[in-house]
Coordinates of C-alpha atoms and ligand atoms in Angstrom, one line a residue:
X40 CA 2.9 9.8 22.6
X41 CA 0.6 7.9 20.1
X42 CA -2.7 9.8 19.7
X43 CA -3.3 12.0 17.1
X44 CA -5.9 14.6 17.4
X45 CA -7.7 16.2 14.5
X46 CA -9.3 19.5 14.4
X47 CA -12.1 18.7 12.2
X48 CA -14.1 15.6 11.1
X49 CA -12.3 13.4 8.8
X50 CA -14.1 11.7 6.0
X51 CA -12.0 8.8 4.6
X52 CA -12.9 7.4 1.3
X53 CA -11.1 4.3 0.0
X54 CA -12.0 1.5 -2.5
X55 CA -12.6 -1.0 0.4
X56 CA -14.1 -0.4 3.7
X57 CA -11.5 -0.7 6.6
X58 CA -12.8 -4.4 7.6
X59 CA -14.2 -7.1 5.6
X60 CA -17.8 -8.1 6.0
X61 CA -19.1 -11.7 6.3
X62 CA -22.7 -13.4 6.3
X63 CA -23.2 -16.6 8.2
X64 CA -25.8 -19.2 7.3
X65 CA -28.6 -17.3 8.9
X66 CA -27.9 -14.5 6.7
X67 CA -26.4 -12.3 9.6
X68 CA -23.6 -9.9 8.9
X69 CA -20.4 -9.5 11.1
X70 CA -17.2 -7.8 10.6
X71 CA -13.7 -9.4 10.1
X72 CA -10.6 -7.2 10.9
X73 CA -8.2 -6.5 8.2
X74 CA -4.8 -5.8 9.7
X75 CA -3.2 -3.3 7.3
X76 CA -1.0 -0.4 8.6
X77 CA -3.2 2.2 7.0
X78 CA -6.1 0.9 8.9
X79 CA -4.2 1.0 12.2
X80 CA -3.3 4.5 11.9
X81 CA -6.3 6.0 10.2
X82 CA -9.1 4.0 12.0
X83 CA -8.3 5.4 15.5
X84 CA -8.4 9.1 14.3
X85 CA -11.6 8.5 12.4
X86 CA -13.2 7.2 15.7
X87 CA -11.8 10.1 17.7
X88 CA -13.0 12.7 15.6
X89 CA -16.5 11.2 15.0
X90 CA -15.7 11.0 11.3
X91 CA -16.7 8.7 8.5
X92 CA -15.4 6.1 6.4
X93 CA -16.8 5.3 2.9
X94 CA -15.9 2.3 0.9
X95 CA -17.1 -0.7 -1.0
X96 CA -18.6 -3.5 1.2
X97 CA -17.0 -6.4 -0.9
X98 CA -20.6 -7.8 -1.4
X99 CA -22.7 -7.4 -4.7
X100 CA -25.9 -8.5 -3.0
X101 CA -25.8 -6.1 0.0
X102 CA -29.2 -4.4 0.4
X103 CA -28.3 -0.7 0.4
X104 CA -30.8 -0.2 3.4
X105 CA -28.8 -2.7 5.4
X106 CA -27.3 -1.4 8.5
X107 CA -23.5 -1.9 8.8
X108 CA -23.1 -4.2 12.0
X109 CA -21.3 -3.0 15.0
X110 CA -18.3 -4.7 16.2
X111 CA -18.1 -7.8 17.8
X112 CA -17.6 -7.4 21.6
X113 CA -14.6 -9.7 21.4
X114 CA -13.0 -7.7 18.4
X115 CA -9.7 -5.9 19.3
X116 CA -9.1 -4.5 16.0
X117 CA -8.4 -0.8 15.5
X118 CA -11.5 -0.5 13.8
X119 CA -13.5 -1.8 16.6
X120 CA -14.5 1.6 17.7
X121 CA -16.0 2.6 14.5
X122 CA -19.8 2.7 15.2
X123 CA -22.3 1.6 12.3
X124 CA -23.2 4.9 11.6
X125 CA -19.7 5.9 10.8
X126 CA -19.4 3.6 8.0
X127 CA -20.9 4.1 4.7
X128 CA -21.0 1.2 2.1
X129 CA -21.0 2.2 -1.5
X130 CA -23.2 0.1 -3.7
X131 CA -22.3 -0.6 -7.4
X132 CA -23.7 -3.3 -9.6
X133 CA -21.5 -6.3 -10.2
X134 CA -20.8 -5.8 -14.1
X135 CA -20.0 -2.2 -13.6
X136 CA -17.7 -3.1 -10.5
X137 CA -15.8 -5.8 -12.4
X138 CA -15.3 -3.5 -15.2
X139 CA -13.9 -0.6 -13.0
X140 CA -12.0 -2.9 -10.6
X141 CA -10.9 -5.8 -12.4
X142 CA -10.9 -4.1 -15.8
X143 CA -9.6 -0.4 -15.3
X144 CA -7.9 -0.4 -11.9
X145 CA -6.1 -3.7 -12.1
X146 CA -5.9 -4.2 -15.9
X147 CA -4.8 -0.5 -16.8
X148 CA -4.0 1.7 -14.0
X149 CA -2.0 -0.8 -11.9
X150 CA 0.5 -1.7 -14.7
X151 CA 0.7 1.7 -16.1
X152 CA 1.5 3.5 -12.9
X153 CA 4.0 0.9 -12.2
X154 CA 5.9 1.7 -15.4
X155 CA 4.8 -1.6 -17.3
X156 CA 2.6 -0.3 -20.1
X157 CA 2.7 -3.2 -22.3
X158 CA 0.7 -5.0 -19.7
X159 CA -1.8 -2.5 -19.6
X160 CA -5.1 -2.7 -21.5
X161 CA -6.9 0.4 -22.7
X162 CA -10.6 0.0 -23.2
X163 CA -13.1 2.5 -23.4
X164 CA -15.9 0.6 -21.6
X165 CA -13.5 -0.1 -18.7
X166 CA -12.6 3.6 -18.4
X167 CA -16.2 4.4 -18.5
X168 CA -17.0 2.0 -15.8
X169 CA -14.3 3.6 -13.8
X170 CA -15.8 7.2 -14.1
X171 CA -19.1 5.9 -13.1
X172 CA -17.9 4.0 -9.9
X173 CA -15.9 7.1 -8.9
X174 CA -19.0 9.1 -9.4
X175 CA -21.0 7.0 -7.3
X176 CA -18.4 7.2 -4.5
X177 CA -18.3 11.0 -4.9
X178 CA -22.2 11.0 -4.5
X179 CA -22.0 9.1 -1.1
X180 CA -19.1 11.4 -0.1
X181 CA -21.1 14.5 -0.7
X182 CA -24.0 13.1 1.2
X183 CA -21.7 12.3 4.0
X184 CA -20.4 15.8 4.0
X185 CA -23.8 17.2 4.0
X186 CA -24.7 15.4 7.0
X187 CA -21.4 16.3 8.7
X188 CA -21.9 19.8 8.1
X189 CA -25.7 19.8 9.3
X190 CA -24.2 18.3 12.6
X191 CA -21.5 20.8 12.8
X192 CA -23.8 23.8 12.0
X193 CA -26.3 22.5 14.8
X194 CA -23.5 22.6 17.4
X195 CA -22.8 26.1 16.1
X196 CA -19.2 25.1 15.1
X197 CA -19.7 26.8 11.6
X198 CA -15.9 27.5 11.3
X199 CA -14.7 23.9 11.5
X200 CA -14.1 22.7 8.0
X201 CA -14.2 18.8 7.3
X202 CA -11.4 17.1 5.6
X203 CA -12.2 14.6 3.0
X204 CA -9.3 12.3 2.3
X205 CA -9.6 10.1 -0.7
X206 CA -7.0 7.2 -1.2
X207 CA -5.4 5.6 -4.1
X208 CA -5.4 4.9 -7.8
X209 CA -9.0 3.5 -7.8
X210 CA -10.5 6.9 -6.8
X211 CA -8.5 9.4 -8.8
X212 CA -11.4 11.2 -10.4
X213 CA -14.0 11.2 -7.6
X214 CA -12.8 14.6 -6.4
X215 CA -13.9 16.4 -9.6
X216 CA -17.7 15.7 -8.9
X217 CA -17.2 16.4 -5.1
X218 CA -15.7 19.8 -5.8
X219 CA -18.3 20.5 -8.4
X220 CA -21.2 19.9 -5.9
X221 CA -19.4 21.7 -3.0
X222 CA -19.1 24.8 -5.3
X223 CA -22.7 24.7 -6.5
X224 CA -24.0 24.0 -3.0
X225 CA -21.5 26.2 -1.2
X226 CA -20.5 23.3 1.1
X227 CA -17.3 23.9 3.0
X228 CA -14.7 21.2 2.9
X229 CA -11.1 20.6 2.5
X230 CA -10.3 17.8 -0.3
X231 CA -7.0 15.6 0.0
X232 CA -5.9 12.6 -2.1
X233 CA -3.0 10.2 -1.2
X234 CA -1.6 7.8 -4.0
X235 CA -0.2 4.6 -2.5
X236 CA 1.4 3.5 -5.8
X237 CA 4.1 5.4 -7.8
X238 CA 3.0 8.4 -9.9
X239 CA 4.6 7.6 -13.5
X240 CA 6.6 9.9 -15.8
X241 CA 5.2 12.1 -18.5
X242 CA 6.3 9.6 -21.0
X243 CA 4.3 6.6 -19.5
X244 CA 1.3 8.8 -18.4
X245 CA 0.7 10.1 -21.8
X246 CA 0.0 6.6 -23.2
X247 CA -3.3 6.7 -21.3
X248 CA -6.0 8.2 -23.4
X249 CA -7.8 9.9 -20.7
X250 CA -4.6 11.2 -19.1
X251 CA -6.0 14.6 -18.7
X252 CA -9.2 13.5 -16.8
X253 CA -7.1 11.8 -14.1
X254 CA -4.8 14.8 -13.7
X255 CA -7.8 17.2 -13.5
X256 CA -9.5 14.7 -11.2
X257 CA -6.5 14.7 -8.8
X258 CA -6.1 18.5 -9.1
X259 CA -9.8 18.8 -8.0
X260 CA -8.1 18.5 -4.5
X261 CA -6.5 21.0 -2.3
X262 CA -3.8 18.8 -1.1
X263 CA -2.2 15.7 -3.0
X264 CA 0.4 13.3 -1.2
X265 CA 2.7 10.8 -2.6
X266 CA 5.5 8.7 -1.1
X267 CA 8.3 10.2 -2.4
X268 CA 9.7 13.2 -4.1
X269 CA 10.2 11.6 -7.5
X270 CA 6.3 10.7 -7.8
X271 CA 5.5 14.3 -6.8
X272 CA 7.9 15.6 -9.5
X273 CA 6.3 13.5 -12.0
X274 CA 2.9 14.7 -11.2
X275 CA 3.8 18.3 -11.5
X276 CA 5.6 17.5 -14.8
X277 CA 2.5 15.8 -16.2
X278 CA 0.3 18.8 -15.0
X279 CA 2.5 21.3 -16.8
X280 CA 3.1 19.3 -19.9
X281 CA -0.3 17.9 -20.6
X282 CA -2.5 20.6 -19.2
X283 CA -0.3 23.5 -19.6
X284 CA -0.5 24.5 -15.7
X285 CA 1.7 26.7 -13.9
X286 CA 4.0 24.7 -11.5
X287 CA 6.4 25.7 -8.9
X288 CA 8.8 22.6 -8.6
X289 CA 10.6 24.0 -5.5
X290 CA 7.4 24.9 -3.4
X291 CA 5.5 21.9 -5.0
X292 CA 2.6 23.9 -6.2
X293 CA 0.5 23.6 -9.2
X294 CA -2.3 26.1 -10.3
X295 CA -5.4 25.2 -12.0
X296 CA -8.1 27.6 -13.0
X297 CA -7.1 30.0 -10.5
X298 CA -6.6 27.5 -7.6
X299 CA -3.4 26.4 -6.1
X300 CA -2.7 22.6 -5.3
X301 CA -0.3 21.7 -2.9
X302 CA 1.9 18.5 -3.4
X303 CA 4.0 16.7 -0.9
X304 CA 6.0 13.6 -0.4
X305 CA 4.6 11.9 2.6
X306 CA 6.4 8.6 2.8
X307 CA 4.2 6.0 4.8
X308 CA 5.4 4.5 7.7
X309 CA 4.6 1.1 9.8
X310 CA 3.1 0.7 13.4
X311 CA 6.7 -0.1 14.4
X312 CA 5.9 -0.6 18.2
X313 CA 3.2 -2.9 17.4
X314 CA 5.7 -5.1 15.4
X315 CA 8.3 -5.0 18.0
X316 CA 5.8 -6.4 20.4
X317 CA 4.5 -9.0 18.1
X318 CA 8.0 -10.0 17.3
X319 CA 8.9 -10.1 21.1
X320 CA 5.9 -12.6 21.9
X321 CA 5.5 -14.4 18.8
X322 CA 6.2 -18.2 19.3
X323 CA 8.8 -19.7 17.0
X324 CA 7.4 -20.6 13.6
X325 CA 10.2 -21.7 11.5
X326 CA 11.7 -24.5 13.6
X327 CA 15.0 -25.4 12.2
X328 CA 16.6 -21.7 12.0
X329 CA 19.6 -22.9 14.1
X330 CA 20.5 -25.4 11.4
X331 CA 19.9 -23.3 8.4
X332 CA 19.8 -19.6 7.8
X333 CA 16.6 -18.5 6.2
X334 CA 16.3 -16.0 3.1
X335 CA 12.8 -14.5 3.4
X336 CA 10.6 -12.9 0.6
X337 CA 7.0 -11.9 1.6
X338 CA 4.9 -10.3 -1.1
X339 CA 1.3 -10.4 -2.6
X340 CA 1.5 -12.5 -5.6
X341 CA 2.0 -9.6 -8.1
X342 CA 4.2 -9.2 -11.2
X343 CA 5.3 -5.7 -9.8
X344 CA 7.3 -7.5 -6.9
X345 CA 9.8 -9.2 -9.1
X346 CA 9.2 -12.8 -7.8
X347 CA 10.6 -14.6 -10.9
X348 CA 13.8 -12.5 -10.8
X349 CA 14.1 -13.3 -7.1
X350 CA 13.8 -16.9 -7.6
X351 CA 16.3 -16.8 -10.5
X352 CA 18.7 -14.9 -8.2
X353 CA 18.6 -17.6 -5.5
X354 CA 19.2 -20.3 -8.0
X355 CA 22.2 -18.2 -9.4
X356 CA 23.6 -18.1 -5.8
X357 CA 23.4 -22.0 -5.5
X358 CA 25.0 -22.3 -8.9
X359 CA 28.1 -20.0 -8.0
X360 CA 28.2 -20.7 -4.4
X361 CA 27.6 -24.5 -3.8
X362 CA 29.0 -23.9 -0.2
X363 CA 25.8 -22.6 0.9
X364 CA 24.0 -25.8 -0.1
X365 CA 22.1 -27.2 3.0
X366 CA 23.1 -24.1 5.0
X367 CA 20.2 -21.7 3.8
X368 CA 16.7 -22.0 2.6
X369 CA 14.7 -19.5 0.8
X370 CA 11.2 -19.0 2.2
X371 CA 8.8 -17.0 -0.1
X372 CA 5.5 -16.2 1.2
X373 CA 2.9 -15.2 -1.6
X374 CA -0.4 -14.0 -0.7
X375 CA -2.8 -14.7 -3.2
X376 CA -4.0 -11.6 -5.1
X377 CA -6.3 -10.8 -7.9
X378 CA -6.7 -14.5 -8.5
X379 CA -9.5 -14.1 -11.1
X380 CA -7.0 -12.0 -13.4
X381 CA -5.5 -14.1 -16.3
X382 CA -2.1 -12.6 -15.9
X383 CA -2.0 -13.2 -12.2
X384 CA -3.0 -16.9 -12.8
X385 CA -0.2 -17.1 -15.3
X386 CA 2.3 -15.7 -13.1
X387 CA 1.4 -18.0 -10.3
X388 CA 1.9 -21.1 -12.7
X389 CA 5.2 -19.7 -13.8
X390 CA 6.3 -19.5 -10.2
X391 CA 5.2 -22.7 -9.4
X392 CA 7.2 -24.2 -12.3
X393 CA 10.3 -22.4 -11.6
X394 CA 10.3 -23.3 -7.9
X395 CA 9.7 -27.1 -9.1
X396 CA 12.6 -26.7 -11.3
X397 CA 15.1 -25.0 -8.8
X398 CA 14.1 -27.6 -6.1
X399 CA 14.3 -30.6 -8.3
X400 CA 17.8 -29.4 -9.4
X401 CA 19.2 -28.8 -6.0
X402 CA 17.4 -30.6 -3.5
X403 CA 19.2 -33.5 -1.4
X404 CA 17.5 -36.2 0.4
X405 CA 16.9 -34.1 3.5
X406 CA 17.0 -30.6 2.3
X407 CA 15.2 -28.6 -0.2
X408 CA 16.4 -24.9 -1.2
X409 CA 13.0 -23.2 -1.5
X410 CA 10.2 -23.3 0.8
X411 CA 7.0 -21.8 -0.6
X412 CA 3.9 -20.8 1.1
X413 CA 1.0 -19.8 -1.1
X414 CA -1.4 -18.4 1.2
X415 CA -1.7 -15.7 4.1
X416 CA -0.2 -16.4 7.4
X417 CA -1.3 -14.6 10.6
X418 CA 0.3 -11.5 12.2
X419 CA 1.9 -13.6 14.8
X420 CA 3.6 -15.8 12.3
X421 CA 4.5 -13.0 10.0
X422 CA 6.4 -11.4 12.8
X423 CA 8.0 -14.5 13.9
X424 CA 9.4 -15.3 10.4
X425 CA 10.6 -11.7 10.1
X426 CA 12.3 -11.9 13.3
X427 CA 14.1 -15.1 12.5
X428 CA 15.2 -14.8 9.1
X429 CA 18.8 -13.7 8.3
X430 CA 18.0 -11.9 5.2
X431 CA 14.9 -10.4 3.7
X432 CA 15.0 -10.1 -0.2
X433 CA 12.6 -7.0 -1.0
X434 CA 13.4 -6.8 -4.8
X435 CA 10.2 -5.3 -6.4
X436 CA 10.6 -4.3 -10.1
X437 CA 8.5 -1.2 -9.0
X438 CA 6.7 -0.5 -6.0
X439 CA 5.2 2.6 -4.4
X440 CA 6.8 2.1 -0.9
X441 CA 6.9 -1.4 0.2
X442 CA 5.9 -2.0 3.8
X443 CA 7.5 -5.5 4.1
X444 CA 11.1 -3.9 4.2
X445 CA 10.0 -1.7 7.3
X446 CA 8.2 -4.4 8.9
X447 CA 11.3 -6.8 8.7
X448 CA 13.6 -4.2 10.2
X449 CA 11.2 -3.5 13.0
X450 CA 10.8 -7.4 13.9
X451 CA 14.8 -7.7 14.1
X452 CA 15.2 -7.7 17.8
X453 CA 17.6 -10.4 18.1
X454 CA 21.0 -11.1 16.1
X455 CA 20.4 -8.7 13.4
X456 CA 19.8 -10.0 9.8
X457 CA 20.4 -8.0 6.4
X458 CA 17.8 -6.2 4.3
X459 CA 18.3 -6.5 0.7
X460 CA 16.2 -3.7 -1.2
X461 CA 15.5 -2.7 -4.5
X462 CA 16.0 0.9 -5.5
X463 CA 12.7 0.8 -7.5
X464 CA 10.8 0.5 -4.3
X465 CA 10.0 4.0 -2.6
X466 CA 11.7 2.7 0.5
X467 CA 14.9 2.1 -1.6
X468 CA 15.5 5.8 -1.7
X469 CA 15.3 6.2 2.2
X470 CA 16.6 2.8 3.9
X471 CA 20.0 3.8 3.0
X472 CA 21.8 1.1 5.2
X473 CA 20.2 -1.6 3.3
X474 CA 22.0 -3.4 0.6
X475 CA 20.4 -1.9 -2.5
X476 CA 20.1 -4.4 -5.7
X477 CA 18.8 -3.8 -9.1
X478 CA 16.5 -6.8 -9.4
X479 CA 16.9 -7.2 -13.1
X480 CA 20.6 -7.9 -12.7
X481 CA 20.4 -11.4 -11.8
X482 CA 24.1 -12.1 -11.4
X483 CA 25.1 -8.9 -9.4
X484 CA 22.0 -9.7 -7.1
X485 CA 23.2 -13.1 -6.5
X486 CA 26.7 -11.5 -5.5
X487 CA 25.0 -9.3 -3.2
X488 CA 23.1 -12.1 -1.7
X489 CA 26.5 -14.0 -1.2
X490 CA 27.8 -10.7 0.4
X491 CA 24.9 -10.6 3.0
X492 CA 25.3 -14.0 3.9
X493 CA 29.0 -13.5 4.7
X494 CA 28.5 -10.0 6.3
X495 CA 30.0 -9.6 9.8
X496 CA 27.9 -9.2 12.7
X497 CA 29.3 -5.9 13.9
X498 CA 28.4 -4.5 10.1
X499 CA 24.9 -6.1 10.4
X500 CA 24.4 -4.5 13.8
X501 CA 25.3 -0.8 12.8
X502 CA 23.3 -1.0 9.7
X503 CA 20.1 -2.5 11.4
X504 CA 20.3 -0.1 14.2
X505 CA 20.1 2.8 12.0
X506 CA 17.3 1.2 9.8
X507 CA 15.3 0.6 12.8
X508 CA 15.7 4.1 14.4
X509 CA 14.4 5.7 11.2
X510 CA 11.3 3.4 11.0
X511 CA 10.8 4.0 14.7
X512 CA 10.6 7.7 14.2
X513 CA 9.0 7.8 10.9
X514 CA 6.1 5.5 11.9
X515 CA 2.6 5.4 10.7
X516 CA 1.4 7.6 13.3
X517 CA 3.8 10.3 12.4
X518 CA 2.6 10.0 8.7
X519 CA -0.9 10.5 9.8
X520 CA 0.2 13.6 11.7
X521 CA 2.3 14.9 8.8
X522 CA -0.8 14.4 6.6
X523 CA -3.0 16.4 9.0
X524 CA -0.6 19.0 9.6
X525 CA 0.1 19.5 5.9
X526 CA -3.8 20.0 5.6
X527 CA -3.9 22.2 8.6
X528 CA -6.1 19.8 10.7
X529 CA -3.7 18.6 13.4
X530 CA -5.3 19.8 16.5
X531 CA -2.4 19.0 18.9
X532 CA 1.4 18.9 19.2
X533 CA 1.7 21.6 16.3
X534 CA 5.3 22.3 17.1
X535 CA 6.2 18.4 17.2
X536 CA 9.9 18.4 15.5
X537 CA 8.9 15.0 13.8
X538 CA 6.1 16.6 11.8
X539 CA 7.3 18.7 8.9
Ligands
LIG832 C1 0.5 -0.8 -1.6 C2 1.7 -0.2 -2.5 C3 2.8 0.5 -0.4 C4 2.0 -9.7 3.2 N1 1.9 -11.0 3.3 C5 1.2 -11.2 4.6 C6 0.7 -9.9 5.0 N2 1.4 -9.1 4.3 C7 1.2 -7.7 4.4 C8 2.5 -7.0 4.8 C9 2.3 -5.7 4.3 C10 1.4 -5.7 3.4 O1 0.7 -7.1 3.3 C11 1.9 -5.7 2.0 O2 2.4 -4.1 1.8 P1 3.3 -3.6 0.7 O3 3.8 -2.4 0.9 O4 4.5 -4.4 0.6 O5 2.5 -3.8 -0.8 P2 1.0 -3.5 -1.4 O6 0.0 -4.5 -0.9 O7 1.2 -3.6 -3.0 O8 0.6 -2.1 -1.0 C12 2.9 -0.4 -1.8 C13 1.5 0.1 0.2 O9 0.4 0.2 -0.4 C14 1.1 1.4 1.4 O10 1.1 2.7 0.9 O11 3.9 0.7 0.3 O12 3.8 0.0 -2.6 O13 1.7 -1.1 -3.7 O14 1.8 -4.9 5.4 O15 2.7 -7.2 6.2 N3 0.3 -9.9 6.1 C15 -0.2 -11.2 6.8 N4 0.1 -12.4 6.4 C16 0.7 -12.4 5.2 O16 0.7 -13.6 4.8 N5 -0.8 -11.2 8.0

């Protein structure tokens, strides 16, 4: 059963709205679907419980009085049923938003939380912008909560407690203001937060000059979720060492000012069945998979994803094992990301050059070892390349979870391939049947790649069967259920054995 019923209205707060807004030449607005797993899982629940979604519209010049358009009648995206009045766009002046998003979120928190402090820039004005924008999100959220409570009270549902669910590192201090106002005005709600990226160790966190504000911001929630237990433990450790909070590491509880905050590992999943369906129907996208075996990489172009190390690994494989020449290709799909940030531009140039060098070094008249797509392919094409690749190289240097590893195994509906996975991705601690490899150890990684290329079919089958089974069970719908159950807002299937 794939429906999730929630016992209270859900107010989701994320940096971006769950769809992209577009304006045509006439100035008319329309929605364009964004296809992430999170939106797929969460949007139907928000629709069903008549909840709300709060986020930035992606437009600086949107008049705050503008009505968010209804979905196009043709729109088949999971967000199509979200009515205009269920969507609240947050408005922030461009300069402030840039300082918050490009400056603090991407320039400081992203590298820091991925344990790459040398890349992090600490600037007071960017941090100030982060606080201002979080405050703005908090104000919109409180308004939305007041409206929700008025509606509930008018229906006599005075016992129903709305759930506010804040997402990710862009909004770590918003809950502070929300809690304050709720206490002042006696507004009832449950506050929850989920972090999609790693939570770093105390040693890294303490480098951030305003670490206490972040910890207090997260602790303003009643419930805090991370992908894996390591991140929970890091968070508890920071609360204890930085703020002197009492923590219970076994029960995953932390106390602040007489309140107890529940912390839990909730590993996100993917819409498994949707990927299987896509893989079953998607037309062939890589035409020559009979002649060459494809080693696949799919990532946003980001320094955390380990692209340079991955290309060097592939180069090392060709050096050590020339017998693979002309029999394999490495296909890397890199989705442009944060293209206005200097570091990302530099990384792109570095990758372009490296690929050029490796292709120049090993190419034959009718074969080049690396194929590189710098751009976004559609869902059908993505499912087709997942399905038809012999190996997926998922080797981030650090990653909260990594959905590509999960999507790859979901699409392995034919002769099974091999997943090579970094232990530094959240998924690395769970997908035990993958071949784990330290991406920094280029030589060893090349050996593992060679082993994967030579792995007998029966071993591939056993490993893939188990990998697929796990993802099928722990899919994104179950993640959603686990979250709602953890916060006491799951209306049905309370005794579902999959929900812990
Ligand atoms: C953050 C955390 C955590 C990629 N290329 C194309 C495409 N994609 C889709 C994939 C996948 C998604 O993008 C990437 O997800 P990841 O999990 O790999 O990475 P982040 O974007 O960094 O996400 C991460 C995640 O949040 C969830 O909590 O796992 O650790 O960093 O779904 O399919 N989709 C299409 N074309 C592409 O070319 N259509």
